[in-house]
């Protein structure tokens, strides 16, 4: 029903006029009025339903000429306040519906001409992307109202595009976002200047087109992730990966962003940390699934690198200071449950008595790098073997001729891959 050519009034003609700036254009009229009229882009007809001035056929298979300057006058009403409206065209070709004099205090009076222009641009971009666009739509039960509602060709996916130019608190905008989400409707909040709530909800900042470009530009909100070579650390060993990942602001036009969002190639993303862009800090950004995946992989690699770097530092200190070594030993031995340790000690003691005819002694208090976080076992006061050493920390120069006792065959195989030929590794538990 809405897949028609948009009748895009020449709002932008003002912006391209070298005699005027966009600021002058938006302040040339009283708020919500053109020539003293409270305007709206939609009107309701008793038979045709909702008429949309931005569509060539008004969205109802009806021409503009059927409602503009006809006698007798077509009976049209404002969708918001139900007061009578009539079709008008501005000197620059802007099609709209104006309230008759003496109307009630309509909510449309609170929308500036800039607001209407932005709604038109959003609707135009949505329709250019092959989706339906309805203006000034109320939700079920009337508990929400949106400037522009986009619908996929099959009607299965709906998304609200809100031109939020007036002041609003973070709590209010979050509540409105949640009400839409409760009905399965996503949202993108659009403004023309930075606001305190930017990034806290799915949002973008747009600017009117320059004189040589017909499209509005997205000044903030979209981002891409890029990995760069480290230039922060002087020493290579100081940087875990030798590179860093950063989010950067993405330059894109409003029609291109709308198309990518509707196609699903750009989605709202909430990174684990605040994203610092050139225009401020954002907790949510619009980006592609590809960049989300790249950032996620880099985050995992970075955390692993930091853990590896911390571990290497601890191991370096462990060679010199007993306290650091004690931390390593405790962390490794806690990987094996207490009951498994007890069973392993009993099995080792029985094995050594059978092998040597003597009772072993376990030296838990011996905490040294030599034992690779394992527990030394002595016979006649001399080192005989080690229980459950960490394969990643074994230095076979210190464990030569020692019997290695491990809880499973998996541990045995892990040690034998690096053990010198002839090393005895005994596994006890399945």
Tab-separated table of C-alpha atoms in Angstrom:
chain	number	residue	atom	x	y	z
A	1	UNK	CA	0.000	0.000	0.000
A	2	UNK	CA	2.879	2.341	0.739
A	3	UNK	CA	5.278	1.244	-1.978
A	4	UNK	CA	4.626	4.367	-4.016
A	5	UNK	CA	6.857	7.160	-5.235
A	6	UNK	CA	7.253	9.717	-2.477
A	7	UNK	CA	6.132	13.239	-3.226
A	8	UNK	CA	9.143	14.870	-1.597
A	9	UNK	CA	8.388	18.571	-1.139
A	10	UNK	CA	11.288	20.899	-1.715
A	11	UNK	CA	12.113	21.480	1.944
A	12	UNK	CA	15.776	21.211	1.030
A	13	UNK	CA	15.446	24.088	-1.415
A	14	UNK	CA	15.735	26.372	1.569
A	15	UNK	CA	18.900	24.628	2.660
A	16	UNK	CA	20.510	24.981	-0.761
A	17	UNK	CA	19.589	28.667	-1.008
A	18	UNK	CA	22.898	30.554	-0.597
A	19	UNK	CA	20.963	33.436	0.927
A	20	UNK	CA	19.885	31.318	3.898
A	21	UNK	CA	21.511	28.934	6.358
A	22	UNK	CA	19.819	25.855	7.763
A	23	UNK	CA	19.535	27.663	11.100
A	24	UNK	CA	17.702	30.559	9.442
A	25	UNK	CA	15.416	28.084	7.710
A	26	UNK	CA	14.425	26.342	10.896
A	27	UNK	CA	13.861	29.572	12.820
A	28	UNK	CA	11.992	31.365	10.058
A	29	UNK	CA	8.648	30.088	11.339
A	30	UNK	CA	6.920	29.812	14.646
A	31	UNK	CA	7.218	26.400	16.306
A	32	UNK	CA	4.937	23.856	14.631
A	33	UNK	CA	3.545	26.397	12.188
A	34	UNK	CA	3.905	27.463	8.572
A	35	UNK	CA	2.347	30.818	7.829
A	36	UNK	CA	0.532	30.723	11.159
A	37	UNK	CA	-0.966	27.240	10.645
A	38	UNK	CA	-0.371	24.234	12.879
A	39	UNK	CA	0.748	21.687	10.336
A	40	UNK	CA	0.762	17.907	10.037
A	41	UNK	CA	1.803	15.572	7.261
A	42	UNK	CA	-1.161	13.251	7.732
A	43	UNK	CA	-4.923	13.664	7.885
A	44	UNK	CA	-7.834	11.324	8.454
A	45	UNK	CA	-10.762	10.870	6.034
A	46	UNK	CA	-13.933	9.066	7.078
A	47	UNK	CA	-13.845	6.741	4.055
A	48	UNK	CA	-10.261	6.769	2.746
A	49	UNK	CA	-8.682	6.461	6.167
A	50	UNK	CA	-5.286	7.986	6.896
A	51	UNK	CA	-3.924	10.251	4.144
A	52	UNK	CA	-0.179	10.832	3.872
A	53	UNK	CA	0.911	14.058	2.167
A	54	UNK	CA	4.384	12.612	1.491
A	55	UNK	CA	3.007	9.956	-0.865
A	56	UNK	CA	2.001	10.653	-4.455
A	57	UNK	CA	-1.314	8.838	-4.020
A	58	UNK	CA	-1.645	9.881	-0.359
A	59	UNK	CA	-1.339	6.205	0.575
A	60	UNK	CA	-5.006	5.709	-0.317
A	61	UNK	CA	-5.065	5.606	-4.124
A	62	UNK	CA	-6.165	9.230	-4.140
A	63	UNK	CA	-4.500	12.190	-5.770
A	64	UNK	CA	-3.472	15.427	-4.051
A	65	UNK	CA	-5.725	17.299	-6.427
A	66	UNK	CA	-8.701	15.444	-4.943
A	67	UNK	CA	-8.212	17.195	-1.597
A	68	UNK	CA	-6.426	20.443	-2.439
A	69	UNK	CA	-8.517	23.507	-3.348
A	70	UNK	CA	-11.653	21.577	-4.185
A	71	UNK	CA	-15.231	22.661	-3.640
A	72	UNK	CA	-17.018	21.521	-1.693
A	73	UNK	CA	-14.100	21.098	0.681
A	74	UNK	CA	-13.132	17.540	1.590
A	75	UNK	CA	-13.842	16.799	5.225
A	76	UNK	CA	-10.467	15.979	6.795
A	77	UNK	CA	-9.435	15.760	10.451
A	78	UNK	CA	-6.196	15.863	12.398
A	79	UNK	CA	-5.256	12.318	13.521
A	80	UNK	CA	-4.167	13.718	16.886
A	81	UNK	CA	-6.839	16.179	18.018
A	82	UNK	CA	-9.629	15.404	15.469
A	83	UNK	CA	-9.924	19.115	14.604
A	84	UNK	CA	-10.674	19.924	10.951
A	85	UNK	CA	-7.667	20.368	8.668
A	86	UNK	CA	-7.301	21.390	5.037
A	87	UNK	CA	-4.724	20.631	2.354
A	88	UNK	CA	-2.161	23.330	1.629
A	89	UNK	CA	0.993	23.825	-0.429
A	90	UNK	CA	3.744	26.237	0.651
A	91	UNK	CA	5.379	28.650	-1.804
A	92	UNK	CA	8.209	26.132	-2.161
A	93	UNK	CA	5.958	23.179	-2.936
A	94	UNK	CA	5.625	21.764	0.557
A	95	UNK	CA	2.455	19.675	0.820
A	96	UNK	CA	0.877	19.493	4.242
A	97	UNK	CA	-2.371	19.679	6.161
A	98	UNK	CA	-3.126	22.788	8.202
A	99	UNK	CA	-5.493	23.089	11.147
A	100	UNK	CA	-8.542	25.309	10.746
A	101	UNK	CA	-8.583	28.304	13.107
A	102	UNK	CA	-9.852	27.840	16.632
A	103	UNK	CA	-8.575	24.350	17.162
A	104	UNK	CA	-7.631	22.761	20.485
A	105	UNK	CA	-4.067	22.662	21.817
A	106	UNK	CA	-2.871	19.905	19.464
A	107	UNK	CA	0.325	17.957	20.111
A	108	UNK	CA	1.361	18.775	16.541
A	109	UNK	CA	1.803	22.412	17.570
A	110	UNK	CA	4.834	21.286	19.525
A	111	UNK	CA	6.629	20.029	16.405
A	112	UNK	CA	8.872	22.481	14.620
A	113	UNK	CA	9.322	22.718	10.899
A	114	UNK	CA	12.716	21.083	11.409
A	115	UNK	CA	10.885	18.174	13.032
A	116	UNK	CA	8.557	17.758	10.060
A	117	UNK	CA	11.462	17.990	7.634
A	118	UNK	CA	13.364	15.275	9.489
A	119	UNK	CA	10.293	13.013	9.532
A	120	UNK	CA	9.992	13.462	5.782
A	121	UNK	CA	13.649	12.592	5.238
A	122	UNK	CA	13.304	9.462	7.370
A	123	UNK	CA	10.179	8.334	5.504
A	124	UNK	CA	11.869	8.994	2.168
A	125	UNK	CA	14.932	6.928	3.171
A	126	UNK	CA	12.771	4.063	4.439
A	127	UNK	CA	10.754	3.866	1.222
A	128	UNK	CA	13.903	4.103	-0.888
A	129	UNK	CA	15.129	1.012	0.987
A	130	UNK	CA	12.034	-0.909	-0.131
A	131	UNK	CA	10.167	-0.794	3.174
A	132	UNK	CA	6.838	0.757	4.048
A	133	UNK	CA	6.792	4.007	6.018
A	134	UNK	CA	3.860	5.410	7.963
A	135	UNK	CA	3.977	8.823	9.601
A	136	UNK	CA	2.581	9.846	12.995
A	137	UNK	CA	1.488	6.354	14.038
A	138	UNK	CA	-0.131	5.364	17.332
A	139	UNK	CA	0.447	1.922	18.804
A	140	UNK	CA	-2.105	-0.554	20.154
A	141	UNK	CA	-4.116	1.058	22.927
A	142	UNK	CA	-2.504	4.399	22.180
A	143	UNK	CA	0.251	3.904	24.768
A	144	UNK	CA	2.915	4.973	22.293
A	145	UNK	CA	3.150	7.244	19.276
A	146	UNK	CA	6.025	7.410	16.787
A	147	UNK	CA	6.995	9.891	14.119
A	148	UNK	CA	7.745	7.286	11.436
A	149	UNK	CA	7.069	3.550	11.569
A	150	UNK	CA	8.888	1.350	9.060
A	151	UNK	CA	7.559	-2.084	8.142
A	152	UNK	CA	9.291	-4.812	6.158
A	153	UNK	CA	7.614	-5.779	2.845
A	154	UNK	CA	5.909	-8.733	4.531
A	155	UNK	CA	4.961	-6.620	7.555
A	156	UNK	CA	6.755	-8.963	9.960
A	157	UNK	CA	9.362	-6.486	11.227
A	158	UNK	CA	8.526	-2.991	12.423
A	159	UNK	CA	10.847	-0.254	13.615
A	160	UNK	CA	10.196	3.232	14.945
A	161	UNK	CA	12.221	6.236	13.815
A	162	UNK	CA	11.796	9.071	16.276
A	163	UNK	CA	12.840	12.633	15.492
A	164	UNK	CA	13.555	13.778	19.042
A	165	UNK	CA	14.460	17.467	18.842
A	166	UNK	CA	12.907	18.754	22.063
A	167	UNK	CA	14.332	18.211	25.551
A	168	UNK	CA	13.644	14.866	27.212
A	169	UNK	CA	15.116	13.128	30.234
A	170	UNK	CA	17.014	9.857	30.045
A	171	UNK	CA	14.334	8.184	32.153
A	172	UNK	CA	11.553	9.344	29.827
A	173	UNK	CA	13.304	8.243	26.654
A	174	UNK	CA	14.230	4.897	28.211
A	175	UNK	CA	10.605	4.316	29.259
A	176	UNK	CA	9.371	5.109	25.746
A	177	UNK	CA	11.979	2.737	24.301
A	178	UNK	CA	10.812	-0.018	26.654
A	179	UNK	CA	7.147	0.511	25.712
A	180	UNK	CA	8.020	0.041	22.053
A	181	UNK	CA	10.142	-3.020	22.835
A	182	UNK	CA	7.219	-4.564	24.727
A	183	UNK	CA	5.264	-4.550	21.438
A	184	UNK	CA	8.200	-5.960	19.489
A	185	UNK	CA	9.104	-2.614	17.879
A	186	UNK	CA	12.731	-1.498	17.703
A	187	UNK	CA	13.604	2.185	17.643
A	188	UNK	CA	16.252	4.638	16.528
A	189	UNK	CA	16.176	8.076	18.164
A	190	UNK	CA	17.264	10.821	15.788
A	191	UNK	CA	18.322	14.337	16.748
A	192	UNK	CA	20.136	17.224	15.092
A	193	UNK	CA	22.435	18.083	17.997
A	194	UNK	CA	24.200	16.209	20.824
A	195	UNK	CA	21.954	15.226	23.728
A	196	UNK	CA	22.712	13.751	27.204
A	197	UNK	CA	20.872	10.530	26.313
A	198	UNK	CA	22.892	9.780	23.205
A	199	UNK	CA	24.290	6.267	23.318
A	200	UNK	CA	22.150	5.292	26.296
A	201	UNK	CA	19.405	4.304	23.836
A	202	UNK	CA	19.740	3.385	20.134
A	203	UNK	CA	20.329	6.827	18.637
A	204	UNK	CA	22.062	8.935	16.002
A	205	UNK	CA	22.823	12.608	15.387
A	206	UNK	CA	22.128	13.959	11.902
A	207	UNK	CA	22.868	17.211	10.102
A	208	UNK	CA	21.057	18.830	7.141
A	209	UNK	CA	22.717	18.351	3.757
A	210	UNK	CA	25.367	20.801	2.598
A	211	UNK	CA	24.670	22.858	-0.502
A	212	UNK	CA	26.311	20.316	-2.844
A	213	UNK	CA	24.755	17.154	-1.388
A	214	UNK	CA	21.072	16.155	-1.425
A	215	UNK	CA	21.371	13.756	1.531
A	216	UNK	CA	21.383	14.359	5.247
A	217	UNK	CA	24.559	13.213	6.996
A	218	UNK	CA	24.892	11.100	10.144
A	219	UNK	CA	27.252	12.989	12.435
A	220	UNK	CA	27.356	10.534	15.356
A	221	UNK	CA	26.105	7.089	16.355
A	222	UNK	CA	27.523	4.640	13.762
A	223	UNK	CA	30.983	3.187	14.407
A	224	UNK	CA	33.458	0.624	13.108
A	225	UNK	CA	36.163	-1.376	14.899
A	226	UNK	CA	39.764	-1.270	13.716
A	227	UNK	CA	42.920	-2.995	14.936
A	228	UNK	CA	46.076	-0.879	14.848
A	229	UNK	CA	49.741	-1.574	15.525
A	230	UNK	CA	50.846	-0.624	19.041
A	231	UNK	CA	52.441	2.787	19.295
A	232	UNK	CA	51.883	3.255	23.040
A	233	UNK	CA	54.513	0.961	24.596
A	234	UNK	CA	58.225	1.489	24.114
A	235	UNK	CA	59.164	-2.136	24.785
A	236	UNK	CA	57.534	-4.968	22.793
A	237	UNK	CA	57.187	-7.139	25.903
A	238	UNK	CA	55.077	-4.431	27.573
A	239	UNK	CA	52.208	-4.948	25.099
A	240	UNK	CA	50.498	-8.376	25.221
A	241	UNK	CA	49.542	-8.424	21.511
A	242	UNK	CA	51.627	-5.706	19.905
A	243	UNK	CA	48.425	-4.077	18.679
A	244	UNK	CA	45.310	-2.336	19.965
A	245	UNK	CA	41.667	-2.244	18.937
A	246	UNK	CA	39.624	0.960	18.732
A	247	UNK	CA	36.105	2.015	17.798
A	248	UNK	CA	35.970	4.907	15.319
A	249	UNK	CA	33.115	7.093	14.140
A	250	UNK	CA	31.703	5.976	10.782
A	251	UNK	CA	30.901	8.626	8.177
A	252	UNK	CA	27.654	7.707	6.427
A	253	UNK	CA	24.600	9.378	4.936
A	254	UNK	CA	21.186	9.057	6.539
A	255	UNK	CA	19.665	7.109	3.586
A	256	UNK	CA	22.600	4.666	3.636
A	257	UNK	CA	22.288	4.098	7.379
A	258	UNK	CA	18.524	3.581	7.184
A	259	UNK	CA	18.955	1.058	4.378
A	260	UNK	CA	21.630	-0.900	6.230
A	261	UNK	CA	19.619	-0.942	9.467
A	262	UNK	CA	16.513	-2.204	7.682
A	263	UNK	CA	18.536	-4.823	5.801
A	264	UNK	CA	20.151	-6.005	9.044
A	265	UNK	CA	23.699	-5.208	7.936
A	266	UNK	CA	23.905	-2.549	10.658
A	267	UNK	CA	22.639	-3.269	14.161
A	268	UNK	CA	22.748	-1.585	17.538
A	269	UNK	CA	25.592	-2.928	19.677
A	270	UNK	CA	26.486	-2.440	23.332
A	271	UNK	CA	30.206	-3.104	23.887
A	272	UNK	CA	31.497	-4.242	27.269
A	273	UNK	CA	33.009	-0.796	27.828
A	274	UNK	CA	32.050	2.749	26.903
A	275	UNK	CA	33.048	3.643	23.344
A	276	UNK	CA	35.004	6.880	23.197
A	277	UNK	CA	34.400	8.499	19.828
A	278	UNK	CA	35.420	11.930	18.585
A	279	UNK	CA	31.954	13.204	19.512
A	280	UNK	CA	31.803	11.795	23.055
A	281	UNK	CA	31.217	8.605	24.986
A	282	UNK	CA	28.624	6.076	23.769
A	283	UNK	CA	27.438	2.932	25.526
A	284	UNK	CA	25.566	1.805	22.362
A	285	UNK	CA	26.617	2.269	18.752
A	286	UNK	CA	25.297	1.266	15.347
A	287	UNK	CA	27.700	-1.060	13.569
A	288	UNK	CA	27.865	-4.155	11.374
A	289	UNK	CA	27.823	-7.760	12.665
A	290	UNK	CA	31.275	-8.125	11.072
A	291	UNK	CA	32.787	-5.389	13.244
A	292	UNK	CA	31.040	-6.807	16.317
A	293	UNK	CA	32.671	-10.175	15.608
A	294	UNK	CA	36.091	-8.577	15.019
A	295	UNK	CA	35.812	-6.644	18.292
A	296	UNK	CA	34.739	-9.792	20.162
A	297	UNK	CA	37.660	-11.843	18.809
A	298	UNK	CA	40.103	-9.074	19.601
A	299	UNK	CA	38.665	-8.730	23.110
A	300	UNK	CA	39.214	-12.441	23.761
A	301	UNK	CA	42.756	-12.306	22.382
A	302	UNK	CA	43.491	-9.182	24.421
A	303	UNK	CA	42.228	-10.735	27.665
A	304	UNK	CA	44.186	-13.916	27.016
A	305	UNK	CA	47.275	-11.833	26.259
A	306	UNK	CA	46.869	-9.859	29.461
A	307	UNK	CA	46.405	-13.062	31.458
A	308	UNK	CA	49.459	-14.572	29.796
A	309	UNK	CA	51.474	-11.443	30.520
A	310	UNK	CA	50.368	-11.448	34.173
A	311	UNK	CA	51.193	-15.150	34.464
A	312	UNK	CA	54.651	-14.676	32.975
A	313	UNK	CA	55.301	-11.821	35.377
A	314	UNK	CA	54.183	-13.952	38.315
A	315	UNK	CA	56.350	-16.836	37.192
A	316	UNK	CA	59.338	-14.546	36.857
A	317	UNK	CA	58.812	-13.331	40.406
A	318	UNK	CA	58.154	-16.877	41.600
A	319	UNK	CA	61.710	-17.844	40.705
A	320	UNK	CA	62.945	-15.250	43.174
A	321	UNK	CA	60.326	-14.838	45.916
A	322	UNK	CA	58.617	-17.695	47.839
A	323	UNK	CA	55.362	-15.777	48.301
A	324	UNK	CA	54.812	-15.476	44.554
A	325	UNK	CA	55.684	-19.149	44.112
A	326	UNK	CA	53.170	-20.061	46.814
A	327	UNK	CA	50.384	-18.355	44.840
A	328	UNK	CA	51.216	-20.380	41.739
A	329	UNK	CA	51.301	-23.641	43.665
A	330	UNK	CA	47.979	-22.950	45.373
A	331	UNK	CA	46.248	-22.026	42.089
A	332	UNK	CA	47.489	-25.194	40.370
A	333	UNK	CA	46.710	-27.584	43.197
A	334	UNK	CA	43.194	-26.174	43.619
A	335	UNK	CA	42.425	-27.497	40.125
A	336	UNK	CA	42.289	-30.990	41.647
A	337	UNK	CA	39.437	-31.626	44.137
A	338	UNK	CA	40.378	-32.372	47.740
A	339	UNK	CA	39.090	-35.946	47.647
A	340	UNK	CA	41.126	-36.594	44.484
A	341	UNK	CA	44.253	-35.303	46.236
A	342	UNK	CA	43.652	-37.635	49.162
A	343	UNK	CA	43.121	-40.609	46.872
A	344	UNK	CA	46.257	-39.712	44.919
A	345	UNK	CA	48.364	-39.453	48.097
A	346	UNK	CA	47.169	-42.849	49.278
A	347	UNK	CA	47.867	-44.453	45.903
A	348	UNK	CA	51.358	-42.923	45.735
A	349	UNK	CA	52.194	-44.015	49.281
A	350	UNK	CA	51.094	-47.602	48.515
A	351	UNK	CA	53.020	-47.632	45.229
A	352	UNK	CA	56.256	-46.437	46.863
A	353	UNK	CA	55.969	-48.934	49.724
A	354	UNK	CA	55.543	-51.717	47.188
A	355	UNK	CA	58.387	-50.412	45.022
A	356	UNK	CA	60.928	-49.622	47.775
A	357	UNK	CA	59.637	-51.337	50.886
A	358	UNK	CA	59.836	-48.003	52.682
A	359	UNK	CA	57.301	-45.394	53.785
A	360	UNK	CA	57.413	-42.108	51.870
A	361	UNK	CA	57.087	-38.613	53.316
A	362	UNK	CA	55.243	-35.789	51.558
A	363	UNK	CA	56.849	-32.340	51.761
A	364	UNK	CA	53.989	-29.908	51.196
A	365	UNK	CA	56.060	-27.184	52.826
A	366	UNK	CA	58.664	-27.393	50.086
A	367	UNK	CA	57.553	-24.667	47.749
A	368	UNK	CA	60.136	-24.083	45.063
A	369	UNK	CA	60.257	-23.538	41.333
A	370	UNK	CA	62.016	-26.887	40.931
A	371	UNK	CA	58.845	-28.886	41.650
A	372	UNK	CA	56.656	-27.275	38.945
A	373	UNK	CA	53.855	-26.621	41.480
A	374	UNK	CA	53.755	-30.318	42.429
A	375	UNK	CA	54.213	-31.947	45.872
A	376	UNK	CA	57.681	-33.465	46.472
A	377	UNK	CA	57.842	-37.034	47.847
A	378	UNK	CA	60.895	-38.197	49.812
A	379	UNK	CA	62.222	-41.629	50.764
A	380	UNK	CA	64.831	-41.767	53.528
A	381	UNK	CA	64.803	-37.970	53.539
A	382	UNK	CA	65.892	-37.679	49.930
A	383	UNK	CA	63.697	-36.494	46.956
A	384	UNK	CA	62.172	-39.496	45.209
A	385	UNK	CA	59.371	-38.087	43.051
A	386	UNK	CA	56.794	-35.351	42.485
A	387	UNK	CA	53.001	-35.596	42.672
A	388	UNK	CA	50.906	-33.836	40.000
A	389	UNK	CA	53.316	-31.203	38.583
A	390	UNK	CA	52.093	-28.565	36.149
A	391	UNK	CA	53.195	-29.727	32.637
A	392	UNK	CA	53.586	-26.128	31.470
A	393	UNK	CA	56.126	-25.385	34.222
A	394	UNK	CA	58.200	-28.562	34.294
A	395	UNK	CA	61.916	-27.979	33.871
A	396	UNK	CA	63.288	-31.493	33.335
A	397	UNK	CA	66.754	-30.378	34.418
A	398	UNK	CA	65.409	-30.278	37.981
A	399	UNK	CA	63.315	-33.461	37.763
A	400	UNK	CA	65.912	-35.818	36.310
A	401	UNK	CA	65.600	-39.346	37.718
A	402	UNK	CA	62.435	-38.353	39.603
A	403	UNK	CA	59.292	-40.499	39.437
A	404	UNK	CA	56.329	-38.393	38.361
A	405	UNK	CA	52.924	-39.291	39.827
A	406	UNK	CA	49.811	-37.957	38.087
A	407	UNK	CA	46.058	-38.440	38.556
A	408	UNK	CA	45.153	-39.530	35.018
A	409	UNK	CA	46.494	-40.887	31.770
A	410	UNK	CA	45.719	-37.547	30.108
A	411	UNK	CA	48.194	-35.857	32.479
A	412	UNK	CA	50.679	-38.641	31.833
A	413	UNK	CA	50.529	-38.131	28.074
A	414	UNK	CA	50.898	-34.354	28.485
A	415	UNK	CA	54.124	-34.838	30.450
A	416	UNK	CA	55.578	-37.548	28.221
A	417	UNK	CA	55.403	-35.213	25.208
A	418	UNK	CA	58.259	-33.183	26.678
A	419	UNK	CA	59.878	-35.634	29.097
A	420	UNK	CA	63.379	-37.016	28.423
A	421	UNK	CA	63.567	-40.630	27.347
A	422	UNK	CA	63.382	-43.032	30.275
A	423	UNK	CA	61.326	-40.746	32.537
A	424	UNK	CA	58.902	-42.691	34.709
A	425	UNK	CA	55.408	-41.179	34.771
A	426	UNK	CA	52.849	-43.166	36.768
A	427	UNK	CA	49.100	-42.504	36.393
A	428	UNK	CA	46.696	-43.745	39.091
A	429	UNK	CA	43.161	-42.474	38.556
A	430	UNK	CA	41.012	-42.962	35.423
